[in-house]
Short mmCIF file of C-alpha atoms and ligand atoms in Angstrom, two decimals:
data_model
loop_
_atom_site.label_atom_id
_atom_site.label_comp_id
_atom_site.label_asym_id
_atom_site.label_seq_id
_atom_site.Cartn_x
_atom_site.Cartn_y
_atom_site.Cartn_z
CA MET A 1388 -113.55 212.99 138.95
CA GLY A 1389 -112.07 210.20 141.01
CA LEU A 1390 -109.26 209.68 138.55
CA SER A 1391 -106.26 208.04 140.14
CA VAL A 1392 -103.26 206.87 138.13
CA GLU A 1393 -100.15 205.35 139.66
CA LEU A 1394 -97.41 204.01 137.41
CA HIS A 1395 -94.32 202.08 138.42
CA LEU A 1396 -91.98 201.23 135.58
CA PRO A 1397 -88.24 200.70 135.07
CA PRO A 1398 -86.47 204.06 134.56
CA ASP A 1399 -84.92 202.83 131.27
CA ILE A 1400 -86.93 200.74 128.83
CA HIS A 1401 -85.53 200.00 125.38
CA VAL A 1402 -87.61 198.08 122.85
CA GLY A 1403 -86.33 197.16 119.41
CA GLY A 1404 -84.11 194.95 117.29
CA GLY A 1405 -80.51 195.01 118.53
CA VAL A 1406 -81.06 196.94 121.79
CA SER A 1407 -79.42 194.10 123.79
CA GLU A 1408 -76.11 195.13 122.20
CA ARG A 1409 -76.24 198.24 124.37
CA ALA A 1410 -76.04 196.23 127.61
CA GLY A 1411 -72.42 197.22 128.33
CA GLU A 1412 -72.88 200.92 127.78
CA LEU A 1413 -76.09 201.00 129.82
CA ALA A 1414 -74.61 198.95 132.67
CA LYS A 1415 -71.72 201.37 132.81
CA GLY A 1416 -74.18 204.26 132.78
CA ALA A 1417 -75.88 202.69 135.79
CA GLY A 1418 -72.54 202.79 137.61
CA LEU A 1419 -71.84 199.06 137.52
CA SER A 1420 -68.36 197.53 137.40
CA ARG A 1421 -68.90 193.89 138.50
CA VAL A 1422 -71.98 192.15 137.18
CA LEU A 1423 -73.47 188.71 137.82
CA VAL A 1424 -75.08 187.35 134.64
CA VAL A 1425 -78.08 185.16 135.57
CA THR A 1426 -79.23 182.83 132.81
CA ASP A 1427 -79.95 179.17 132.03
CA PRO A 1428 -78.18 176.32 130.22
CA VAL A 1429 -80.14 176.85 126.98
CA MET A 1430 -78.94 180.45 126.75
CA VAL A 1431 -75.36 179.40 127.55
CA ASP A 1432 -75.36 176.64 124.89
CA SER A 1433 -76.90 178.90 122.24
CA GLY A 1434 -74.20 181.50 122.85
CA VAL A 1435 -76.68 184.26 123.67
CA ALA A 1436 -75.58 184.60 127.31
CA GLY A 1437 -71.92 184.70 126.28
CA ARG A 1438 -72.60 187.36 123.68
CA ILE A 1439 -74.33 189.64 126.21
CA ALA A 1440 -71.58 189.02 128.79
CA GLY A 1441 -69.13 189.99 126.01
CA HIS A 1442 -70.89 193.35 125.60
CA LEU A 1443 -70.40 193.95 129.34
CA GLU A 1444 -66.72 192.94 129.24
CA GLU A 1445 -66.11 195.25 126.26
CA ALA A 1446 -67.38 198.10 128.42
CA GLY A 1447 -64.83 197.21 131.10
CA ILE A 1448 -67.25 195.34 133.37
CA ALA A 1449 -66.08 192.14 135.10
CA THR A 1450 -68.65 189.36 134.77
CA ALA A 1451 -69.41 186.03 136.42
CA THR A 1452 -72.21 183.76 135.24
CA PHE A 1453 -74.81 181.78 137.19
CA SER A 1454 -76.76 179.45 134.89
CA ASP A 1455 -77.83 176.61 137.17
CA ILE A 1456 -81.57 177.22 136.59
CA HIS A 1457 -83.67 174.34 135.28
CA GLY A 1458 -87.36 175.08 134.82
CA GLU A 1459 -89.45 177.29 137.09
CA PRO A 1460 -87.55 179.46 139.59
CA THR A 1461 -87.13 178.15 143.14
CA THR A 1462 -85.72 179.31 146.44
CA ASP A 1463 -82.86 176.81 145.93
CA TYR A 1464 -81.75 178.53 142.71
CA VAL A 1465 -81.96 181.92 144.41
CA ASP A 1466 -79.76 180.75 147.30
CA ALA A 1467 -77.19 179.26 144.90
CA GLY A 1468 -77.16 182.43 142.79
CA VAL A 1469 -76.65 184.68 145.83
CA GLU A 1470 -73.59 182.61 146.72
CA VAL A 1471 -72.04 183.17 143.28
CA LEU A 1472 -72.95 186.86 143.49
CA ARG A 1473 -71.09 187.19 146.82
CA GLU A 1474 -68.02 185.32 145.52
CA HIS A 1475 -67.89 187.69 142.55
CA GLU A 1476 -68.49 190.73 144.78
CA ALA A 1477 -71.02 191.88 142.19
CA ASP A 1478 -72.49 195.37 142.29
CA GLY A 1479 -75.21 194.57 139.78
CA VAL A 1480 -77.10 191.78 138.05
CA LEU A 1481 -77.95 191.16 134.40
CA ALA A 1482 -80.63 188.58 133.61
CA VAL A 1483 -80.92 187.04 130.17
CA GLY A 1484 -83.48 184.37 129.25
CA GLY A 1485 -87.15 183.59 129.75
CA GLY A 1486 -89.20 184.32 132.83
CA SER A 1487 -87.30 181.84 135.01
CA PRO A 1488 -83.85 183.51 134.85
CA LEU A 1489 -85.47 186.96 135.03
CA ASP A 1490 -87.55 186.15 138.10
CA THR A 1491 -84.63 184.34 139.75
CA ALA A 1492 -82.37 187.33 139.09
CA LYS A 1493 -84.87 189.71 140.68
CA ALA A 1494 -84.87 187.62 143.85
CA ILE A 1495 -81.05 187.31 143.84
CA SER A 1496 -80.73 191.06 143.45
CA ILE A 1497 -82.89 191.84 146.50
CA MET A 1498 -81.44 188.99 148.60
CA ALA A 1499 -78.01 190.60 148.12
CA THR A 1500 -79.17 193.61 150.16
CA ASN A 1501 -81.85 192.20 152.49
CA ASP A 1502 -81.62 189.73 155.38
CA GLY A 1503 -84.52 187.59 154.18
CA PRO A 1504 -85.55 184.83 154.21
CA LEU A 1505 -87.25 185.27 150.84
CA PRO A 1506 -90.62 183.79 151.98
CA ALA A 1507 -90.86 186.67 154.48
CA TYR A 1508 -91.40 188.98 151.48
CA LEU A 1509 -94.36 187.04 150.02
CA GLY A 1510 -97.20 189.40 149.13
CA TYR A 1511 -97.21 193.13 148.61
CA HIS A 1512 -94.48 195.68 149.47
CA LYS A 1513 -92.66 193.66 152.13
CA ILE A 1514 -89.05 194.05 150.92
CA PRO A 1515 -87.24 196.63 153.13
CA ASN A 1516 -84.25 197.64 150.95
CA PRO A 1517 -83.68 198.24 147.24
CA GLY A 1518 -81.78 195.42 145.54
CA LEU A 1519 -78.66 195.66 143.40
CA PRO A 1520 -79.38 197.32 140.02
CA LEU A 1521 -80.83 194.79 137.57
CA ILE A 1522 -80.64 194.79 133.77
CA ALA A 1523 -83.31 192.50 132.32
CA VAL A 1524 -82.98 191.03 128.82
CA PRO A 1525 -85.90 188.74 127.88
CA THR A 1526 -85.52 186.09 125.19
CA THR A 1527 -89.22 185.23 125.03
CA ALA A 1528 -92.28 187.36 124.34
CA GLY A 1529 -93.17 186.89 127.02
CA THR A 1530 -93.68 187.13 130.64
CA GLY A 1531 -93.09 190.88 130.62
CA SER A 1532 -90.93 190.32 133.71
CA GLU A 1533 -88.39 192.84 132.37
CA VAL A 1534 -90.80 195.69 133.13
CA THR A 1535 -92.70 194.32 136.14
CA ARG A 1536 -92.26 194.70 139.90
CA VAL A 1537 -93.27 191.10 140.43
CA THR A 1538 -91.37 187.86 140.88
CA VAL A 1539 -92.86 184.41 141.38
CA ILE A 1540 -90.58 181.92 143.14
CA THR A 1541 -91.48 178.40 144.27
CA ASP A 1542 -90.72 177.80 147.93
CA THR A 1543 -89.30 174.28 147.61
CA SER A 1544 -89.87 173.50 151.29
CA ARG A 1545 -93.66 173.94 150.93
CA ASP A 1546 -94.42 173.54 147.19
CA VAL A 1547 -95.98 177.03 147.15
CA LYS A 1548 -95.53 179.53 144.33
CA MET A 1549 -94.78 182.77 146.15
CA MET A 1550 -96.02 185.93 144.41
CA ILE A 1551 -93.84 188.82 145.58
CA LEU A 1552 -94.62 192.38 144.50
CA SER A 1553 -92.44 195.35 145.42
CA ASP A 1554 -91.10 198.44 143.69
CA HIS A 1555 -87.66 197.12 144.67
CA LEU A 1556 -88.17 194.35 142.11
CA LEU A 1557 -88.32 196.75 139.17
CA PRO A 1558 -85.32 196.34 136.85
CA ARG A 1559 -83.12 199.41 136.41
CA VAL A 1560 -82.93 198.77 132.66
CA ALA A 1561 -85.17 196.65 130.41
CA LEU A 1562 -83.79 195.62 127.01
CA ALA A 1563 -86.58 194.05 124.94
CA ASP A 1564 -84.77 192.89 121.79
CA TYR A 1565 -87.00 190.79 119.52
CA LYS A 1566 -83.93 189.48 117.66
CA LEU A 1567 -83.24 187.30 120.72
CA THR A 1568 -86.66 185.63 120.28
CA LEU A 1569 -86.11 184.44 116.69
CA THR A 1570 -84.87 181.04 117.90
CA CYS A 1571 -87.61 180.59 120.52
CA PRO A 1572 -89.20 177.18 119.68
CA PRO A 1573 -92.85 177.02 118.47
CA GLY A 1574 -94.33 175.46 121.62
CA LEU A 1575 -92.73 177.99 123.94
CA THR A 1576 -93.63 180.83 121.56
CA ALA A 1577 -97.28 179.76 121.83
CA ASN A 1578 -97.38 179.32 125.61
CA VAL A 1579 -95.67 182.56 126.54
CA GLY A 1580 -97.57 184.38 123.79
CA VAL A 1581 -100.92 183.33 125.24
CA ASP A 1582 -99.58 184.24 128.69
CA SER A 1583 -98.82 187.75 127.45
CA LEU A 1584 -102.31 187.99 125.92
CA THR A 1585 -103.61 186.92 129.33
CA HIS A 1586 -101.68 189.83 130.89
CA ALA A 1587 -103.32 192.23 128.45
CA ILE A 1588 -106.84 190.91 129.01
CA GLU A 1589 -106.58 190.53 132.78
CA SER A 1590 -105.08 193.97 133.33
CA TYR A 1591 -107.80 195.55 131.17
CA VAL A 1592 -110.67 193.96 133.11
CA SER A 1593 -108.92 194.23 136.50
CA ALA A 1594 -110.52 196.23 139.28
CA LYS A 1595 -107.21 198.14 139.45
CA ALA A 1596 -107.08 199.15 135.78
CA ASN A 1597 -106.41 202.83 135.02
CA PRO A 1598 -106.47 204.86 131.79
CA VAL A 1599 -102.74 204.44 131.19
CA THR A 1600 -102.69 200.68 131.75
CA ASP A 1601 -105.83 200.49 129.56
CA GLY A 1602 -103.90 201.99 126.66
CA PHE A 1603 -101.01 199.58 127.15
CA ALA A 1604 -103.35 196.60 127.49
CA LEU A 1605 -105.46 197.29 124.39
CA GLN A 1606 -102.42 197.90 122.23
CA ALA A 1607 -100.84 194.72 123.54
CA ALA A 1608 -103.97 192.65 122.84
CA ARG A 1609 -104.07 193.94 119.26
CA LEU A 1610 -100.37 193.24 118.61
CA ILE A 1611 -100.38 189.78 120.18
CA GLY A 1612 -103.70 188.72 118.65
CA ALA A 1613 -102.56 189.64 115.15
CA ASN A 1614 -99.09 188.10 115.30
CA LEU A 1615 -98.98 185.04 117.54
CA ARG A 1616 -100.06 182.47 114.94
CA ARG A 1617 -97.59 183.98 112.45
CA ALA A 1618 -94.63 183.82 114.85
CA GLN A 1619 -95.42 180.24 115.79
CA ALA A 1620 -95.75 179.15 112.15
CA ASN A 1621 -92.49 180.85 111.16
CA GLY A 1622 -90.06 181.72 113.93
CA ASN A 1623 -88.05 183.91 111.56
CA ASP A 1624 -90.98 186.20 110.77
CA GLU A 1625 -89.24 189.31 112.08
CA GLU A 1626 -92.28 191.55 111.73
CA ALA A 1627 -94.37 189.20 113.88
CA ARG A 1628 -91.58 188.71 116.42
CA GLU A 1629 -91.08 192.46 116.71
CA ALA A 1630 -94.80 193.05 117.27
CA LEU A 1631 -95.00 190.27 119.87
CA MET A 1632 -92.05 191.65 121.84
CA LEU A 1633 -93.60 195.10 121.94
CA GLY A 1634 -96.96 193.56 122.87
CA ALA A 1635 -95.45 191.47 125.67
CA THR A 1636 -93.60 194.48 127.07
CA LEU A 1637 -96.73 196.64 127.02
CA ALA A 1638 -98.78 193.85 128.59
CA GLY A 1639 -96.16 193.48 131.32
CA ALA A 1640 -96.24 197.21 132.03
CA ALA A 1641 -100.04 197.01 132.20
CA PHE A 1642 -100.37 194.11 134.62
CA SER A 1643 -97.50 195.18 136.86
CA ASN A 1644 -99.56 198.29 137.60
CA ALA A 1645 -103.14 197.05 137.20
CA SER A 1646 -102.60 193.49 138.49
CA VAL A 1647 -103.50 190.17 136.94
CA ALA A 1648 -106.70 188.42 137.98
CA LEU A 1649 -108.35 185.01 138.14
CA VAL A 1650 -106.41 183.19 135.39
CA HIS A 1651 -103.10 183.87 137.12
CA GLY A 1652 -104.59 183.17 140.54
CA MET A 1653 -105.70 179.72 139.39
CA SER A 1654 -102.58 179.06 137.33
CA ARG A 1655 -99.95 179.36 140.07
CA PRO A 1656 -101.25 176.38 142.13
CA ILE A 1657 -101.16 174.21 138.98
CA GLY A 1658 -97.52 175.15 138.58
CA ALA A 1659 -96.75 174.51 142.23
CA HIS A 1660 -98.41 171.06 142.36
CA PHE A 1661 -97.62 169.72 138.90
CA HIS A 1662 -94.52 171.70 137.86
CA VAL A 1663 -96.20 173.03 134.74
CA PRO A 1664 -94.44 176.11 133.29
CA HIS A 1665 -96.12 179.45 134.01
CA GLY A 1666 -97.02 180.32 130.42
CA LEU A 1667 -98.57 176.94 129.75
CA SER A 1668 -100.72 176.81 132.88
CA ASN A 1669 -102.12 180.25 132.06
CA ALA A 1670 -102.73 179.40 128.40
CA VAL A 1671 -104.67 176.30 129.40
CA LEU A 1672 -107.01 178.30 131.65
CA LEU A 1673 -107.54 181.49 129.63
CA PRO A 1674 -110.60 180.52 127.51
CA THR A 1675 -112.50 178.79 130.34
CA VAL A 1676 -111.90 181.50 132.93
CA THR A 1677 -112.65 184.31 130.47
CA ARG A 1678 -115.99 182.73 129.47
CA TRP A 1679 -117.00 182.52 133.15
CA SER A 1680 -115.90 186.11 133.81
CA LEU A 1681 -117.73 187.75 130.87
CA ASP A 1682 -120.83 188.73 132.84
CA GLY A 1683 -118.71 190.80 135.21
CA ALA A 1684 -117.46 193.18 132.51
CA ARG A 1685 -119.21 192.70 129.16
CA ALA A 1686 -118.29 196.17 127.87
CA ARG A 1687 -114.62 195.75 128.75
CA TYR A 1688 -114.29 192.33 127.11
CA ALA A 1689 -116.16 193.72 124.11
CA ALA A 1690 -113.67 196.58 123.83
CA ILE A 1691 -110.81 194.08 123.69
CA ALA A 1692 -112.62 192.11 120.99
CA ARG A 1693 -113.13 195.25 118.89
CA GLU A 1694 -109.49 196.27 119.36
CA MET A 1695 -108.45 192.81 118.15
CA GLY A 1696 -110.69 193.15 115.11
CA LEU A 1697 -112.98 190.33 116.22
CA ALA A 1698 -116.16 192.41 116.19
CA GLY A 1699 -117.29 195.53 114.38
CA ALA A 1700 -118.21 198.82 116.02
CA ASP A 1701 -121.89 197.99 115.48
CA ALA A 1702 -121.75 194.64 117.29
CA SER A 1703 -123.39 194.58 120.73
CA ASP A 1704 -121.21 194.10 123.80
CA GLU A 1705 -122.79 190.69 124.18
CA GLU A 1706 -121.82 189.65 120.64
CA ALA A 1707 -118.35 191.18 120.81
CA SER A 1708 -117.45 189.61 124.16
CA GLU A 1709 -118.63 186.19 122.94
CA ALA A 1710 -116.45 186.67 119.84
CA LEU A 1711 -113.46 187.22 122.13
CA VAL A 1712 -113.97 183.89 123.91
CA ASP A 1713 -114.53 182.09 120.60
CA GLU A 1714 -111.21 183.49 119.41
CA LEU A 1715 -109.42 182.41 122.62
CA ASP A 1716 -110.72 178.86 122.06
CA ALA A 1717 -109.65 178.94 118.40
CA LEU A 1718 -106.25 180.40 119.24
CA ASN A 1719 -105.47 177.63 121.75
CA ALA A 1720 -106.64 175.00 119.25
CA ASP A 1721 -104.57 176.48 116.40
CA LEU A 1722 -101.47 176.84 118.57
CA GLY A 1723 -101.78 173.33 119.99
CA VAL A 1724 -102.27 174.41 123.61
CA PRO A 1725 -103.49 171.27 125.44
CA ARG A 1726 -106.38 170.88 127.88
CA LEU A 1727 -105.59 170.80 131.59
CA GLY A 1728 -106.06 167.00 131.63
CA GLN A 1729 -103.57 166.57 128.79
CA LEU A 1730 -100.66 168.26 130.56
CA ASP A 1731 -97.58 166.14 131.24
CA GLY A 1732 -97.54 164.90 134.81
CA VAL A 1733 -101.16 165.82 135.62
CA THR A 1734 -103.18 162.74 136.59
CA ARG A 1735 -106.91 162.78 137.40
CA GLU A 1736 -106.36 161.13 140.77
CA HIS A 1737 -103.71 163.62 141.90
CA PHE A 1738 -105.75 166.53 140.50
CA ASP A 1739 -108.94 165.52 142.33
CA ARG A 1740 -106.98 165.12 145.55
CA VAL A 1741 -105.48 168.65 145.47
CA LYS A 1742 -108.03 170.77 143.56
CA GLY A 1743 -109.68 171.96 146.77
CA ASP A 1744 -106.31 173.08 148.14
CA MET A 1745 -105.51 174.69 144.78
CA ALA A 1746 -108.72 176.72 144.92
CA GLU A 1747 -107.87 177.94 148.44
CA ALA A 1748 -104.32 178.84 147.35
CA ALA A 1749 -105.70 180.72 144.33
CA LEU A 1750 -107.98 182.82 146.57
CA ALA A 1751 -105.21 183.40 149.12
CA SER A 1752 -102.96 184.91 146.41
CA GLY A 1753 -105.31 187.90 146.13
CA SER A 1754 -105.38 187.93 142.31
CA PRO A 1755 -108.95 186.54 141.98
CA GLY A 1756 -110.17 189.52 144.02
CA PHE A 1757 -109.36 191.82 141.08
CA ASN A 1758 -111.35 189.73 138.60
CA PRO A 1759 -114.55 191.36 137.27
CA ARG A 1760 -116.45 188.37 138.64
CA VAL A 1761 -115.05 187.10 141.95
CA PRO A 1762 -115.45 183.37 142.55
CA THR A 1763 -115.90 181.28 145.67
CA ALA A 1764 -113.59 178.32 146.29
CA GLU A 1765 -116.32 175.98 145.01
CA GLU A 1766 -116.63 177.98 141.80
CA ILE A 1767 -112.87 177.81 141.28
CA VAL A 1768 -112.96 174.02 141.66
CA ALA A 1769 -115.75 173.92 139.07
CA LEU A 1770 -113.63 176.06 136.71
CA TYR A 1771 -110.66 173.71 137.12
CA ASP A 1772 -112.99 170.83 136.22
CA GLN A 1773 -114.28 172.69 133.17
CA ALA A 1774 -110.73 173.32 131.98
CA TRP A 1775 -109.92 169.62 132.36
FE1 FE2 B 1318 -98.15 185.54 133.36
#
């Protein structure tokens, strides 16, 4: 009784070693003939972007590349990318890279077919028209952006991280190829790995969770929890990389449908004010915010702990949920995730000056409203201080 499941996912999702080699064939299948490849300088220099563009060219698709993306995605990058897209007369977009190129490409794809401006689409379901078809190829595990209907773009005129959710942001094809993550450096592996674990945990305890997203989220938590330390210690551990990519994809599918919660709500203002990458600002907050949230959903946090093998079936919910937070603390320590106060560019004076505004921005994003325990602005400030 009362069961209600809604799922919004890309029509084609491919997960596995080597699936990115099918980009040309799948782009052709989607009816594309001129594709804008959106990526970043790291992917160009490593040859990965060129290799994927080569697969498109082999299939008879004309490509142009936009790679002028440095750090977190901004409205400026989107505008510049749309210009290249128009020059190329592209009928589709392929994104290859971490969350920044993927999120930028999503915005470029919808700005090709909508009048904008992009900030007009901030929030939920505001984009009028579908975008150009998008093929998303992540090289980290990961933001899960390849399977989500969300993009987060910084509005450079106001220093606000805009969360935009719309079914029109769903990629047409997701190609989650763990082989592309083998060269992901240890620090980035850790940050985006904890971010993906955050997606799993937050979607499982979210007020919008449903039985399908629950299955995705628990499986993701198990895969990520068991493999993140391994992948950071040895980037070439293919078994660990493969598990993490599947975990990140499942976690993305979970949160895109069940929403994220307080960690992400509090993380975006840190990124906007201090230009801290998304994965890192979430990783920093996860243990502190989870500990505070436990009382809102003991049984749910306990279920995650049991799935991750942190507590036996006979442990009480109280014991199991505490074991989860202990593990989140240990994981951050083992992976070398810093404290909030240790982040590059974050000074105590600047932080104290803006933390009230950050708390208001966190609440305004809507994400904290889905947390099992919903904070006031004062409580959010106290949580920021605890994470310091
Ligand atoms: Fe995230």
